[in-house]
Short mmCIF file of N, CA and C in Angstrom, two decimals:
data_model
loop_
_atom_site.label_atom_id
_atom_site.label_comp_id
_atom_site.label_asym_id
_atom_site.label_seq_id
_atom_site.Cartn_x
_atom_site.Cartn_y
_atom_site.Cartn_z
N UNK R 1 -18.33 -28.75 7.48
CA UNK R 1 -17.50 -29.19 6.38
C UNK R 1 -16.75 -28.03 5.74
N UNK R 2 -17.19 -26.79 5.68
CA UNK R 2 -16.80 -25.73 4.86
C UNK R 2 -15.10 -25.32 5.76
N UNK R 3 -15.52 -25.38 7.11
CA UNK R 3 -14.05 -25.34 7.71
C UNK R 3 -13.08 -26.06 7.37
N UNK R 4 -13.48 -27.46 7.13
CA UNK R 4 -12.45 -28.19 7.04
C UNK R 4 -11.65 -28.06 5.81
N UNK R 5 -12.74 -28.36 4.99
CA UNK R 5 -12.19 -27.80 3.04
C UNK R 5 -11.40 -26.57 3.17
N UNK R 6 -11.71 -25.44 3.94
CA UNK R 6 -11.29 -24.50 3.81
C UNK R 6 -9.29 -25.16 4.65
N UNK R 7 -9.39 -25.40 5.78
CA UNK R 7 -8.40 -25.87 6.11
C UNK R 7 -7.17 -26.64 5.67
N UNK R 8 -7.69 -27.56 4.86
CA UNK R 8 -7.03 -28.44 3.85
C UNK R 8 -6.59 -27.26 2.60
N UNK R 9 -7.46 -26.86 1.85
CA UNK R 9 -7.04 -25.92 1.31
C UNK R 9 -5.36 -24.89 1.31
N UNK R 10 -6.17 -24.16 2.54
CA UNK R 10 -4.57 -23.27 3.37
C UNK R 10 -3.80 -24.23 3.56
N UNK R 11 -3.68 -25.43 3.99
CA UNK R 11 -2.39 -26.35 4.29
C UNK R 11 -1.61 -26.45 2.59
N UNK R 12 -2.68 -26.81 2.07
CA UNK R 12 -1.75 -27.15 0.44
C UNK R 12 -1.29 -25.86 -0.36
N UNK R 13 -2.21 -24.75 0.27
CA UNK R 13 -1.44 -23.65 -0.37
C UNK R 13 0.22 -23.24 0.50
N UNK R 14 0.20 -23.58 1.72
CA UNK R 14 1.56 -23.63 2.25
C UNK R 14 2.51 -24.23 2.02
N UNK R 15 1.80 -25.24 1.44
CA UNK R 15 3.04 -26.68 1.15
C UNK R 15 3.35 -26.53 -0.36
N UNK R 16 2.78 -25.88 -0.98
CA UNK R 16 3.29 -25.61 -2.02
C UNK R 16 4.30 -24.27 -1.86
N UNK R 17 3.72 -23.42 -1.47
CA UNK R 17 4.74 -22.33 -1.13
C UNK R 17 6.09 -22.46 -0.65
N UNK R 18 6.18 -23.76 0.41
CA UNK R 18 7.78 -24.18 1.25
C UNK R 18 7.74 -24.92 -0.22
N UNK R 19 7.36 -25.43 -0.97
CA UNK R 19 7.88 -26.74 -1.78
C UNK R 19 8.92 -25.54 -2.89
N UNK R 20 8.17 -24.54 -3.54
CA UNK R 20 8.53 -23.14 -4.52
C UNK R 20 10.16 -22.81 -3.37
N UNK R 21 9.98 -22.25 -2.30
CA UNK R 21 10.56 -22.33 -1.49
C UNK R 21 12.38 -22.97 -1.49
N UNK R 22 11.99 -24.11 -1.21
CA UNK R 22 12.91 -25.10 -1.12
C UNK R 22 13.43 -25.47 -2.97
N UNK R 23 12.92 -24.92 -3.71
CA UNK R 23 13.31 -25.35 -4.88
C UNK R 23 14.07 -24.06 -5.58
N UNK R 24 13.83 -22.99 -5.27
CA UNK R 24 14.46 -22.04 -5.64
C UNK R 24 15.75 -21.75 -4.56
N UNK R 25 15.72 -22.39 -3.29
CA UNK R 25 17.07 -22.44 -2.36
C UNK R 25 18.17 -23.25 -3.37
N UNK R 26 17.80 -24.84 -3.93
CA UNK R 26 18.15 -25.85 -4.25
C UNK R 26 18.70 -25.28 -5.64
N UNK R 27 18.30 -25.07 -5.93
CA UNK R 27 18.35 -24.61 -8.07
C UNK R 27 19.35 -22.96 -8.14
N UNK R 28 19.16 -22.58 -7.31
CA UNK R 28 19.64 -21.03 -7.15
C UNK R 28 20.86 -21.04 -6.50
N UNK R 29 21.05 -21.52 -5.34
CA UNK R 29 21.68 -21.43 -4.85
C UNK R 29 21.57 -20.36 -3.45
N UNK R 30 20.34 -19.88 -3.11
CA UNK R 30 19.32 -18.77 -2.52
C UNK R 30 19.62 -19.24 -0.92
N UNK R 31 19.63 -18.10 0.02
CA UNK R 31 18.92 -18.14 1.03
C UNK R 31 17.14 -18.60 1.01
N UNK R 32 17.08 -18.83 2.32
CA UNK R 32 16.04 -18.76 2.29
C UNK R 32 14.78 -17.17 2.03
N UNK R 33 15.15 -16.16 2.43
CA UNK R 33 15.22 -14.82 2.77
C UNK R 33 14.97 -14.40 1.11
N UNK R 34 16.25 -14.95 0.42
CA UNK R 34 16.33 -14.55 -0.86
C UNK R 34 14.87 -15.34 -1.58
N UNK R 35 14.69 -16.37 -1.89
CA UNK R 35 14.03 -17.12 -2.26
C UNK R 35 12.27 -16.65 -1.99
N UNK R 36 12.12 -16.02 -0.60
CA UNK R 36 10.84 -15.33 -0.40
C UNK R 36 11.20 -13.90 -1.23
N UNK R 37 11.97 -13.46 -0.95
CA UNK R 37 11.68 -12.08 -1.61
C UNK R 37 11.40 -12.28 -3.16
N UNK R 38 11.94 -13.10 -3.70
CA UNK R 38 11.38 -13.41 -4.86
C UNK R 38 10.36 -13.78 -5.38
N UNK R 39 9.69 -14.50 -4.61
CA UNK R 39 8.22 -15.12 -4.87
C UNK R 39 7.74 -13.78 -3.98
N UNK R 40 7.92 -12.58 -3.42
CA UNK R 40 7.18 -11.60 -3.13
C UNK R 40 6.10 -12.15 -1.89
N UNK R 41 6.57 -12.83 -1.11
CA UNK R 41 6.21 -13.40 0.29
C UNK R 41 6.08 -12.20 1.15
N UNK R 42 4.78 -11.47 1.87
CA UNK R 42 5.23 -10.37 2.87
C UNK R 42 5.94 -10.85 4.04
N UNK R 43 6.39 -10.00 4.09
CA UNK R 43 7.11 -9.90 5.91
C UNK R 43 6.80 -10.81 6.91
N UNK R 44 5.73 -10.71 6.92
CA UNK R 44 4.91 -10.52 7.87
C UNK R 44 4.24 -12.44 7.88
N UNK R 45 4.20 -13.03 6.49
CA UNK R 45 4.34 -14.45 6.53
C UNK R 45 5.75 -15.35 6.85
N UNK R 46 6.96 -14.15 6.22
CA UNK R 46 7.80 -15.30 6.32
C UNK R 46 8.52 -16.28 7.20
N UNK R 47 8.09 -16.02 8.73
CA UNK R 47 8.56 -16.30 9.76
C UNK R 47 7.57 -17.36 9.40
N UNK R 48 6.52 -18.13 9.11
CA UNK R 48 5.82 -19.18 9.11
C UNK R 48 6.62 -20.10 8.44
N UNK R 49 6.93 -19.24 7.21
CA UNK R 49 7.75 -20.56 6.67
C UNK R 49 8.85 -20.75 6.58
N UNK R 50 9.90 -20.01 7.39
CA UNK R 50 11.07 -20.37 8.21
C UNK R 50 11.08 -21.21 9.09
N UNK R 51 10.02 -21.22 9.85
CA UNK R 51 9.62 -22.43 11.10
C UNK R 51 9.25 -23.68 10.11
N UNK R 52 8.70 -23.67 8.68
CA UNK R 52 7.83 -24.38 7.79
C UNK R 52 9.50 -25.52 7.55
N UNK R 53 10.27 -24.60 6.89
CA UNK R 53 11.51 -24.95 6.56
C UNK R 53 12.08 -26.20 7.44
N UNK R 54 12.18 -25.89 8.82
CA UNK R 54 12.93 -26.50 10.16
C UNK R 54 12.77 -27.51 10.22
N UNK R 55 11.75 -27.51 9.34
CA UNK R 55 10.67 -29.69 9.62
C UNK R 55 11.11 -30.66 9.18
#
């Protein structure tokens, strides 16, 4: 069980992150690019939620 909670977990912390994401593109007027650097997203995640974006 601890996997799974844990799993669900990381999913909603992602989906909130594309949701922050997509709302600062929308409201701003932002790249996507722009919009992570702002919320201080490393490098090194943001290709997840560029692919996150595509959906």
């Amino acid at each position: 069980m601890c996997n799974l909670s844990k799993g669900i977990e990381e999913k909603g912390i992602k989906e909130g992150i594309l949701s922050s994401i997509k709302n600062l593109m929308e409201s701003m007027d932002w790249s996507a690019e722009q919009a992570m650097t702002a919320l201080k997203i490393p490098e090194s995640e943001q290709v997840q939620y560029v692919n996150g974006l595509k959906k």
